[in-house]
mmCIF file of C-alpha atoms and ligand atoms in Angstrom:
data_model
loop_
_atom_site.group_PDB
_atom_site.id
_atom_site.type_symbol
_atom_site.label_atom_id
_atom_site.label_comp_id
_atom_site.label_asym_id
_atom_site.label_seq_id
_atom_site.Cartn_x
_atom_site.Cartn_y
_atom_site.Cartn_z
ATOM 1 C CA MET A 1 -125.644 116.840 27.735
ATOM 2 C CA GLU A 2 -127.756 117.598 30.811
ATOM 3 C CA LEU A 3 -131.425 116.613 30.848
ATOM 4 C CA LEU A 4 -133.865 118.361 33.197
ATOM 5 C CA ASP A 5 -137.406 117.265 34.030
ATOM 6 C CA THR A 6 -140.428 119.503 34.623
ATOM 7 C CA PHE A 7 -139.209 120.271 38.174
ATOM 8 C CA GLN A 8 -135.673 121.038 36.930
ATOM 9 C CA ARG A 9 -134.335 117.772 38.369
ATOM 10 C CA PRO A 10 -131.363 116.366 36.438
ATOM 11 C CA LEU A 11 -130.845 112.681 35.663
ATOM 12 C CA ARG A 12 -127.896 111.561 37.821
ATOM 13 C CA ASP A 13 -128.497 108.086 39.226
ATOM 14 C CA LEU A 14 -129.389 104.962 37.323
ATOM 15 C CA ARG A 15 -130.441 101.743 39.018
ATOM 16 C CA ILE A 16 -130.302 98.709 36.815
ATOM 17 C CA SER A 17 -132.172 95.585 37.833
ATOM 18 C CA VAL A 18 -130.498 92.587 36.213
ATOM 19 C CA THR A 19 -133.051 89.944 37.179
ATOM 20 C CA ASP A 20 -136.575 89.630 38.585
ATOM 21 C CA ARG A 21 -135.546 86.438 40.431
ATOM 22 C CA CYS A 22 -134.389 86.195 44.025
ATOM 23 C CA ASN A 23 -133.304 83.397 46.364
ATOM 24 C CA PHE A 24 -135.130 85.126 49.272
ATOM 25 C CA ARG A 25 -138.878 85.495 49.740
ATOM 26 C CA CYS A 26 -138.915 88.508 52.055
ATOM 27 C CA THR A 27 -142.446 88.874 53.331
ATOM 28 C CA TYR A 28 -142.454 92.636 52.651
ATOM 29 C CA CYS A 29 -141.123 92.300 49.091
ATOM 30 C CA MET A 30 -141.686 88.882 47.434
ATOM 31 C CA PRO A 31 -144.222 87.066 49.637
ATOM 32 C CA LYS A 32 -144.365 83.313 48.957
ATOM 33 C CA GLU A 33 -148.107 83.351 48.424
ATOM 34 C CA VAL A 34 -147.576 85.524 45.343
ATOM 35 C CA PHE A 35 -144.058 84.533 44.235
ATOM 36 C CA GLY A 36 -144.565 80.778 44.679
ATOM 37 C CA PRO A 37 -143.694 77.832 42.398
ATOM 38 C CA GLY A 38 -146.344 78.841 39.843
ATOM 39 C CA TYR A 39 -145.088 82.407 39.475
ATOM 40 C CA GLN A 40 -144.122 83.318 35.914
ATOM 41 C CA PHE A 41 -140.691 84.956 35.986
ATOM 42 C CA LEU A 42 -139.208 86.556 32.875
ATOM 43 C CA GLN A 43 -137.714 84.228 30.281
ATOM 44 C CA ARG A 44 -134.047 84.449 29.415
ATOM 45 C CA ASP A 45 -134.576 86.077 26.018
ATOM 46 C CA GLU A 46 -136.819 88.722 27.577
ATOM 47 C CA ILE A 47 -134.128 90.175 29.824
ATOM 48 C CA LEU A 48 -131.437 92.506 28.530
ATOM 49 C CA THR A 49 -128.060 90.958 27.768
ATOM 50 C CA TYR A 50 -124.944 92.404 29.413
ATOM 51 C CA GLU A 51 -124.004 94.025 26.094
ATOM 52 C CA GLU A 52 -127.429 95.674 25.858
ATOM 53 C CA ILE A 53 -127.198 96.929 29.456
ATOM 54 C CA SER A 54 -123.691 98.309 28.898
ATOM 55 C CA ARG A 55 -124.796 100.123 25.759
ATOM 56 C CA LEU A 56 -127.732 101.733 27.551
ATOM 57 C CA ALA A 57 -125.411 102.687 30.413
ATOM 58 C CA ARG A 58 -123.062 104.492 28.014
ATOM 59 C CA ILE A 59 -125.955 106.465 26.532
ATOM 60 C CA PHE A 60 -127.341 107.363 29.962
ATOM 61 C CA VAL A 61 -123.943 108.430 31.293
ATOM 62 C CA ALA A 62 -123.501 110.647 28.248
ATOM 63 C CA HIS A 63 -126.747 112.360 29.306
ATOM 64 C CA GLY A 64 -125.979 113.103 32.930
ATOM 65 C CA VAL A 65 -125.863 109.839 34.859
ATOM 66 C CA GLU A 66 -122.875 109.748 37.233
ATOM 67 C CA LYS A 67 -123.761 106.793 39.412
ATOM 68 C CA ILE A 68 -125.002 103.299 38.572
ATOM 69 C CA ARG A 69 -126.351 100.827 41.091
ATOM 70 C CA ILE A 70 -126.887 97.186 40.100
ATOM 71 C CA THR A 71 -129.860 95.586 41.788
ATOM 72 C CA GLY A 72 -132.630 93.020 41.307
ATOM 73 C CA GLY A 73 -134.330 90.705 42.325
ATOM 74 C CA GLU A 74 -131.074 89.394 43.689
ATOM 75 C CA PRO A 75 -128.290 90.468 41.305
ATOM 76 C CA LEU A 76 -125.899 87.724 42.432
ATOM 77 C CA VAL A 77 -128.260 84.994 41.162
ATOM 78 C CA ARG A 78 -127.680 86.189 37.595
ATOM 79 C CA ARG A 79 -124.925 84.175 35.985
ATOM 80 C CA ASP A 80 -121.474 85.712 35.517
ATOM 81 C CA LEU A 81 -122.372 89.080 37.050
ATOM 82 C CA PRO A 82 -118.683 90.123 37.249
ATOM 83 C CA LEU A 83 -118.676 90.206 33.422
ATOM 84 C CA LEU A 84 -121.293 92.969 33.517
ATOM 85 C CA ILE A 85 -119.411 94.837 36.239
ATOM 86 C CA GLU A 86 -116.274 94.687 34.113
ATOM 87 C CA GLN A 87 -118.088 96.195 31.130
ATOM 88 C CA LEU A 88 -119.823 98.899 33.183
ATOM 89 C CA ALA A 89 -116.641 99.871 35.019
ATOM 90 C CA GLN A 90 -115.238 100.942 31.650
ATOM 91 C CA THR A 91 -118.104 103.345 30.879
ATOM 92 C CA PRO A 92 -116.484 106.693 29.998
ATOM 93 C CA GLY A 93 -117.537 109.398 32.496
ATOM 94 C CA LEU A 94 -119.104 107.070 35.084
ATOM 95 C CA LYS A 95 -118.060 108.218 38.574
ATOM 96 C CA ASP A 96 -119.580 105.601 40.843
ATOM 97 C CA LEU A 97 -120.570 101.953 40.363
ATOM 98 C CA THR A 98 -122.150 99.979 43.165
ATOM 99 C CA LEU A 99 -124.424 97.039 43.876
ATOM 100 C CA THR A 100 -127.173 96.074 46.325
ATOM 101 C CA THR A 101 -127.403 92.445 47.430
ATOM 102 C CA ASN A 102 -128.944 90.303 50.135
ATOM 103 C CA GLY A 103 -125.389 89.088 50.821
ATOM 104 C CA SER A 104 -126.188 85.373 50.874
ATOM 105 C CA LEU A 105 -123.939 84.608 47.864
ATOM 106 C CA LEU A 106 -121.319 87.247 48.548
ATOM 107 C CA ARG A 107 -118.708 84.904 50.038
ATOM 108 C CA GLN A 108 -118.423 83.170 46.638
ATOM 109 C CA GLN A 109 -118.470 86.327 44.503
ATOM 110 C CA ALA A 110 -116.995 89.292 46.412
ATOM 111 C CA GLY A 111 -113.445 88.768 45.129
ATOM 112 C CA ALA A 112 -114.471 88.443 41.472
ATOM 113 C CA LEU A 113 -116.706 91.518 41.732
ATOM 114 C CA ARG A 114 -113.825 93.569 43.159
ATOM 115 C CA VAL A 115 -111.429 92.400 40.457
ATOM 116 C CA ALA A 116 -114.057 93.260 37.823
ATOM 117 C CA GLY A 117 -114.094 96.888 39.036
ATOM 118 C CA LEU A 118 -116.722 97.141 41.766
ATOM 119 C CA THR A 119 -115.454 99.410 44.543
ATOM 120 C CA ARG A 120 -118.229 99.472 47.124
ATOM 121 C CA ILE A 121 -121.349 97.525 48.032
ATOM 122 C CA THR A 122 -124.622 97.665 49.974
ATOM 123 C CA VAL A 123 -125.895 94.581 51.793
ATOM 124 C CA SER A 124 -129.466 94.175 53.047
ATOM 125 C CA LEU A 125 -129.801 92.687 56.544
ATOM 126 C CA ASP A 126 -132.969 93.302 58.513
ATOM 127 C CA SER A 127 -132.089 91.771 61.891
ATOM 128 C CA LEU A 128 -129.337 89.955 63.782
ATOM 129 C CA ASP A 129 -131.908 87.776 65.509
ATOM 130 C CA ASP A 130 -132.006 84.508 63.569
ATOM 131 C CA ALA A 131 -135.654 83.760 64.250
ATOM 132 C CA VAL A 132 -136.706 87.249 63.155
ATOM 133 C CA PHE A 133 -134.414 87.275 60.101
ATOM 134 C CA GLN A 134 -135.530 83.858 58.907
ATOM 135 C CA GLN A 135 -139.160 84.768 59.414
ATOM 136 C CA MET A 136 -138.536 87.807 57.203
ATOM 137 C CA ASN A 137 -136.458 86.189 54.427
ATOM 138 C CA ASP A 138 -138.780 83.151 54.569
ATOM 139 C CA VAL A 139 -136.237 80.736 53.043
ATOM 140 C CA GLY A 140 -134.275 79.850 56.180
ATOM 141 C CA VAL A 141 -131.053 81.738 55.382
ATOM 142 C CA PRO A 142 -129.281 82.381 58.720
ATOM 143 C CA VAL A 143 -127.825 85.716 59.805
ATOM 144 C CA ALA A 144 -124.345 84.150 59.918
ATOM 145 C CA GLN A 145 -124.385 83.552 56.155
ATOM 146 C CA VAL A 146 -124.982 87.240 55.443
ATOM 147 C CA LEU A 147 -122.426 88.384 58.024
ATOM 148 C CA ASP A 148 -119.933 86.043 56.383
ATOM 149 C CA GLY A 149 -120.766 87.688 53.043
ATOM 150 C CA ILE A 150 -120.069 91.099 54.584
ATOM 151 C CA ASP A 151 -116.720 89.798 55.884
ATOM 152 C CA ALA A 152 -115.909 88.512 52.405
ATOM 153 C CA ALA A 153 -116.696 91.949 50.957
ATOM 154 C CA LYS A 154 -114.340 93.542 53.507
ATOM 155 C CA GLU A 155 -111.589 91.026 52.759
ATOM 156 C CA ALA A 156 -111.990 91.726 49.029
ATOM 157 C CA GLY A 157 -111.421 95.434 49.701
ATOM 158 C CA LEU A 158 -114.918 96.693 48.907
ATOM 159 C CA ALA A 159 -115.413 99.962 50.801
ATOM 160 C CA PRO A 160 -117.406 101.568 52.141
ATOM 161 C CA ILE A 161 -119.809 98.769 52.987
ATOM 162 C CA LYS A 162 -123.341 99.865 53.775
ATOM 163 C CA VAL A 163 -126.008 97.717 55.399
ATOM 164 C CA ASN A 164 -129.704 98.401 54.805
ATOM 165 C CA ALA A 165 -132.391 97.219 57.217
ATOM 166 C CA VAL A 166 -136.098 97.601 56.447
ATOM 167 C CA ILE A 167 -138.014 98.138 59.680
ATOM 168 C CA GLU A 168 -141.564 96.874 59.961
ATOM 169 C CA ARG A 169 -143.500 97.515 63.153
ATOM 170 C CA GLY A 170 -144.177 94.403 65.191
ATOM 171 C CA VAL A 171 -141.774 92.357 63.043
ATOM 172 C CA ASN A 172 -138.198 93.563 63.624
ATOM 173 C CA ASP A 173 -138.405 96.988 65.279
ATOM 174 C CA HIS A 174 -137.447 95.455 68.635
ATOM 175 C CA THR A 175 -134.096 94.324 67.144
ATOM 176 C CA MET A 176 -132.957 97.723 65.787
ATOM 177 C CA VAL A 177 -130.705 98.647 68.694
ATOM 178 C CA ASP A 178 -128.834 95.315 68.483
ATOM 179 C CA LEU A 179 -128.105 95.970 64.800
ATOM 180 C CA ALA A 180 -126.881 99.486 65.568
ATOM 181 C CA ARG A 181 -124.682 98.297 68.424
ATOM 182 C CA PHE A 182 -123.182 95.543 66.258
ATOM 183 C CA PHE A 183 -122.105 97.836 63.419
ATOM 184 C CA LYS A 184 -121.241 100.907 65.522
ATOM 185 C CA GLY A 185 -117.549 101.665 65.229
ATOM 186 C CA SER A 186 -116.999 98.901 62.637
ATOM 187 C CA GLY A 187 -116.751 101.232 59.641
ATOM 188 C CA VAL A 188 -119.881 99.643 58.144
ATOM 189 C CA ILE A 189 -122.587 102.279 57.629
ATOM 190 C CA LEU A 190 -125.979 101.059 58.797
ATOM 191 C CA ARG A 191 -129.152 102.579 57.358
ATOM 192 C CA PHE A 192 -132.685 101.935 58.551
ATOM 193 C CA ILE A 193 -135.388 102.057 55.879
ATOM 194 C CA GLU A 194 -139.015 102.943 56.509
ATOM 195 C CA PHE A 195 -141.310 100.149 55.320
ATOM 196 C CA MET A 196 -142.589 101.382 51.941
ATOM 197 C CA ASP A 197 -145.768 100.827 49.959
ATOM 198 C CA VAL A 198 -143.889 99.574 46.911
ATOM 199 C CA GLY A 199 -145.664 97.116 44.604
ATOM 200 C CA ASN A 200 -149.094 95.742 45.391
ATOM 201 C CA THR A 201 -148.317 92.493 47.160
ATOM 202 C CA ASN A 202 -146.741 93.305 50.518
ATOM 203 C CA GLY A 203 -149.873 94.205 52.499
ATOM 204 C CA TRP A 204 -148.488 97.656 53.343
ATOM 205 C CA ARG A 205 -150.280 99.671 55.995
ATOM 206 C CA MET A 206 -149.304 103.013 57.471
ATOM 207 C CA ASP A 207 -149.456 101.631 61.003
ATOM 208 C CA ARG A 208 -146.642 99.180 60.150
ATOM 209 C CA VAL A 209 -144.285 102.059 59.317
ATOM 210 C CA VAL A 210 -141.797 103.082 61.992
ATOM 211 C CA THR A 211 -140.950 106.663 61.050
ATOM 212 C CA LEU A 212 -137.498 108.254 61.032
ATOM 213 C CA ARG A 213 -138.433 110.291 64.091
ATOM 214 C CA GLU A 214 -139.443 107.194 65.996
ATOM 215 C CA MET A 215 -136.430 105.181 64.817
ATOM 216 C CA ALA A 216 -133.993 107.955 65.741
ATOM 217 C CA GLY A 217 -135.616 108.053 69.183
ATOM 218 C CA ILE A 218 -135.295 104.290 69.676
ATOM 219 C CA ILE A 219 -131.600 104.328 68.725
ATOM 220 C CA GLY A 220 -130.806 107.631 70.427
ATOM 221 C CA ARG A 221 -132.087 106.546 73.823
ATOM 222 C CA GLU A 222 -129.459 103.782 73.910
ATOM 223 C CA LEU A 223 -126.725 105.179 71.690
ATOM 224 C CA PRO A 224 -126.806 109.007 71.547
ATOM 225 C CA ILE A 225 -126.916 110.445 67.996
ATOM 226 C CA GLU A 226 -127.376 113.810 66.289
ATOM 227 C CA PRO A 227 -128.280 114.804 62.714
ATOM 228 C CA ALA A 228 -125.346 115.373 60.326
ATOM 229 C CA GLU A 229 -125.117 117.356 57.083
ATOM 230 C CA PRO A 230 -125.923 115.520 53.823
ATOM 231 C CA ASN A 231 -122.916 114.553 51.699
ATOM 232 C CA TYR A 232 -124.583 115.935 48.569
ATOM 233 C CA ARG A 233 -127.920 117.238 47.306
ATOM 234 C CA GLY A 234 -130.381 114.438 46.670
ATOM 235 C CA GLU A 235 -128.754 111.973 49.052
ATOM 236 C CA VAL A 236 -131.319 109.286 49.830
ATOM 237 C CA ALA A 237 -130.351 108.544 53.438
ATOM 238 C CA ARG A 238 -130.584 111.180 56.161
ATOM 239 C CA ARG A 239 -127.240 111.034 57.956
ATOM 240 C CA TRP A 240 -126.885 111.012 61.745
ATOM 241 C CA ARG A 241 -123.699 110.617 63.746
ATOM 242 C CA TYR A 242 -122.897 109.009 67.076
ATOM 243 C CA LEU A 243 -122.034 111.646 69.670
ATOM 244 C CA ASP A 244 -119.054 109.598 70.846
ATOM 245 C CA GLY A 245 -117.455 109.964 67.388
ATOM 246 C CA SER A 246 -117.720 106.275 66.521
ATOM 247 C CA GLY A 247 -119.251 106.834 63.095
ATOM 248 C CA GLU A 248 -122.559 107.452 61.395
ATOM 249 C CA ILE A 249 -125.928 105.872 60.832
ATOM 250 C CA GLY A 250 -128.628 106.688 58.267
ATOM 251 C CA PHE A 251 -132.389 106.674 57.867
ATOM 252 C CA ILE A 252 -134.256 106.351 54.573
ATOM 253 C CA SER A 253 -137.549 108.060 55.161
ATOM 254 C CA SER A 254 -139.511 107.921 51.928
ATOM 255 C CA ILE A 255 -142.775 107.770 53.888
ATOM 256 C CA SER A 256 -142.435 110.364 56.657
ATOM 257 C CA GLN A 257 -140.043 112.804 54.961
ATOM 258 C CA PRO A 258 -140.301 112.326 51.194
ATOM 259 C CA PHE A 259 -137.392 113.483 49.079
ATOM 260 C CA CYS A 260 -139.010 113.706 45.634
ATOM 261 C CA GLY A 261 -137.885 117.318 45.224
ATOM 262 C CA ASP A 262 -134.295 116.142 44.922
ATOM 263 C CA CYS A 263 -134.950 112.876 43.109
ATOM 264 C CA THR A 264 -132.463 112.398 40.294
ATOM 265 C CA ARG A 265 -133.026 108.643 39.928
ATOM 266 C CA ALA A 266 -134.234 106.460 37.084
ATOM 267 C CA ARG A 267 -134.592 102.684 37.084
ATOM 268 C CA ILE A 268 -134.260 100.120 34.330
ATOM 269 C CA SER A 269 -136.118 96.824 34.741
ATOM 270 C CA PRO A 270 -134.555 93.513 33.654
ATOM 271 C CA GLU A 271 -136.518 93.597 30.392
ATOM 272 C CA GLY A 272 -135.349 97.113 29.556
ATOM 273 C CA GLU A 273 -138.181 99.347 30.692
ATOM 274 C CA LEU A 274 -137.260 102.708 32.159
ATOM 275 C CA PHE A 275 -139.182 103.774 35.282
ATOM 276 C CA THR A 276 -138.917 107.416 36.309
ATOM 277 C CA CYS A 277 -140.297 106.714 39.811
ATOM 278 C CA LEU A 278 -140.123 103.757 42.209
ATOM 279 C CA PHE A 279 -143.889 103.999 42.525
ATOM 280 C CA ALA A 280 -144.742 104.171 38.817
ATOM 281 C CA ALA A 281 -147.100 101.632 37.261
ATOM 282 C CA ARG A 282 -145.596 101.693 33.769
ATOM 283 C CA GLY A 283 -142.177 101.937 32.241
ATOM 284 C CA HIS A 284 -140.855 103.151 28.909
ATOM 285 C CA ASP A 285 -139.705 100.410 26.573
ATOM 286 C CA PHE A 286 -136.025 100.734 25.626
ATOM 287 C CA ARG A 287 -135.572 97.074 24.665
ATOM 288 C CA THR A 288 -137.650 97.435 21.517
ATOM 289 C CA LEU A 289 -135.425 100.341 20.450
ATOM 290 C CA ILE A 290 -132.218 98.445 21.153
ATOM 291 C CA ARG A 291 -133.349 95.266 19.470
ATOM 292 C CA GLY A 292 -134.954 97.215 16.614
ATOM 293 C CA GLY A 293 -131.613 98.499 15.375
ATOM 294 C CA LYS A 294 -131.980 102.102 16.575
ATOM 295 C CA SER A 295 -128.829 104.206 16.792
ATOM 296 C CA ASP A 296 -127.414 105.611 20.050
ATOM 297 C CA ALA A 297 -128.662 109.052 18.972
ATOM 298 C CA GLU A 298 -132.207 107.752 18.467
ATOM 299 C CA ILE A 299 -132.177 106.020 21.862
ATOM 300 C CA ALA A 300 -130.851 109.201 23.492
ATOM 301 C CA GLU A 301 -133.606 111.169 21.784
ATOM 302 C CA PHE A 302 -136.222 108.872 23.364
ATOM 303 C CA LEU A 303 -134.539 109.225 26.777
ATOM 304 C CA GLY A 304 -134.747 113.007 26.436
ATOM 305 C CA GLN A 305 -138.441 112.842 25.536
ATOM 306 C CA VAL A 306 -139.167 110.710 28.608
ATOM 307 C CA TRP A 307 -137.078 112.725 31.082
ATOM 308 C CA ARG A 308 -138.163 116.222 29.975
ATOM 309 C CA VAL A 309 -141.834 115.513 30.724
ATOM 310 C CA ARG A 310 -141.122 113.679 34.011
ATOM 311 C CA ASP A 311 -143.333 115.054 36.787
ATOM 312 C CA ASP A 312 -143.364 112.147 39.286
ATOM 313 C CA ARG A 313 -143.471 112.968 42.983
ATOM 314 C CA TYR A 314 -145.464 110.063 44.331
ATOM 315 C CA SER A 315 -144.088 110.083 47.869
ATOM 316 C CA GLU A 316 -145.150 113.694 48.349
ATOM 317 C CA LEU A 317 -148.700 112.847 47.282
ATOM 318 C CA ARG A 318 -148.978 109.546 49.177
ATOM 319 C CA THR A 319 -151.966 108.881 51.434
ATOM 320 C CA GLU A 320 -153.351 105.672 52.931
ATOM 321 C CA ALA A 321 -155.651 105.555 49.881
ATOM 322 C CA THR A 322 -152.883 105.713 47.249
ATOM 323 C CA ALA A 323 -151.408 102.448 48.582
ATOM 324 C CA GLY A 324 -153.946 100.531 46.456
ATOM 325 C CA ILE A 325 -152.942 102.165 43.146
ATOM 326 C CA GLU A 326 -151.284 99.845 40.625
ATOM 327 C CA ARG A 327 -147.472 100.035 40.569
ATOM 328 C CA VAL A 328 -144.417 98.048 39.622
ATOM 329 C CA GLU A 329 -143.103 95.449 42.105
ATOM 330 C CA MET A 330 -139.913 96.347 43.985
ATOM 331 C CA SER A 331 -138.593 92.868 43.202
ATOM 332 C CA ARG A 332 -138.654 93.763 39.494
ATOM 333 C CA ILE A 333 -136.946 97.136 39.569
ATOM 334 C CA GLY A 334 -134.939 96.950 42.786
ATOM 335 C CA GLY A 335 -134.669 99.564 45.524
HETATM 336 N N1 SAM B 401 -131.921 91.510 46.526
HETATM 337 C C1 SAM B 401 -131.179 92.701 46.746
HETATM 338 C C2 SAM B 401 -131.213 93.063 48.217
HETATM 339 O O1 SAM B 401 -131.745 92.311 49.011
HETATM 340 O O2 SAM B 401 -130.679 94.116 48.576
HETATM 341 C C3 SAM B 401 -131.574 93.895 45.879
HETATM 342 C C4 SAM B 401 -133.020 94.147 45.619
HETATM 343 S S1 SAM B 401 -133.982 94.558 47.040
HETATM 344 C C5 SAM B 401 -135.571 94.819 46.276
HETATM 345 C C6 SAM B 401 -133.405 96.177 47.434
HETATM 346 C C7 SAM B 401 -133.777 96.729 48.783
HETATM 347 O O3 SAM B 401 -135.147 97.024 48.827
HETATM 348 C C8 SAM B 401 -133.513 95.799 49.959
HETATM 349 O O4 SAM B 401 -132.766 96.475 50.935
HETATM 350 C C9 SAM B 401 -134.905 95.520 50.471
HETATM 351 O O5 SAM B 401 -134.915 95.279 51.850
HETATM 352 C C10 SAM B 401 -135.620 96.794 50.108
HETATM 353 N N2 SAM B 401 -137.078 96.666 50.113
HETATM 354 C C11 SAM B 401 -137.832 95.739 49.491
HETATM 355 N N3 SAM B 401 -139.147 95.928 49.753
HETATM 356 C C12 SAM B 401 -139.228 97.024 50.559
HETATM 357 C C13 SAM B 401 -140.302 97.741 51.173
HETATM 358 N N4 SAM B 401 -141.547 97.351 51.026
HETATM 359 N N5 SAM B 401 -140.008 98.819 51.910
HETATM 360 C C14 SAM B 401 -138.728 99.225 52.079
HETATM 361 N N6 SAM B 401 -137.669 98.606 51.521
HETATM 362 C C15 SAM B 401 -137.909 97.511 50.779
#
């Protein structure tokens, strides 16, 4: 059954955050000053079990979802993640199952994830310069560890592999071309993300954003590129291709070229709240329904009520002033 919101947008993509914990403290996402030793993370019994997640996934897929992305926090810090992948891979009607990770634990887990039914993966890597990368992840993880994780994903047969790099002016913008050069022609699809005003803790300012236009200029001057057609309506990354035919590169431009009009995404937090926008302050509580003995039909009914009145289009309304409005942290609901 297809659900449409107030702007006639269907529900197609579901991002499920399996933990609010992460082994990185990226300055733009989970700054140490906020997410330090005293920070109160969710307790074990507060987060959805794998059975609860799989049940929700089945209900969502029956109502239009075609693609599920597992995220976090860092999904690979949650114990026995392949067990969840195995359950989700069996969801009737699901067309695409993927996962976003910082890659630091991928060497140990890539094989098991592939066997469990994962077919492709996205790895976040913001720079190839060790000093810059370690300043950004703020826990001293070297670039080599993530590159080794990417190799492990390749060896396990996960494909395509995508790499996401958040670009923040004055922090890592001077290392963009090196990243592009490194992955050009390798089959790995690199995407640059505009620094976003997600959450309330990352000190976002418009002047730290390097826009798609600027980023495409920086890359294009060294490695000529041209815009390419989207693969499908609602695709998050704008695709560009190298003129020499050596592959493609993408830009995720939520700030300078918002794509709310095509947004078919919903996000479930680790404790089972559904967010209909990355920039929403509040979610809709599905855990109480699941743990309160509601039937699949009753849960689907609630999903329909939430989606039909959805009118979010935050990125189209964003101004410097809206950056201060309360909203959920990216580290809780993932990208
Ligand atoms: N830990 C996993 C990872 O590193 O990919 C999954 C969760 S992480 C929140 C998902 C993605 O969001 C990462 O690529 C991260 O760089 C990106 N991200 C976090 N904060 C961001 C921000 N303020 N602007 C743009 N992207 C951001």
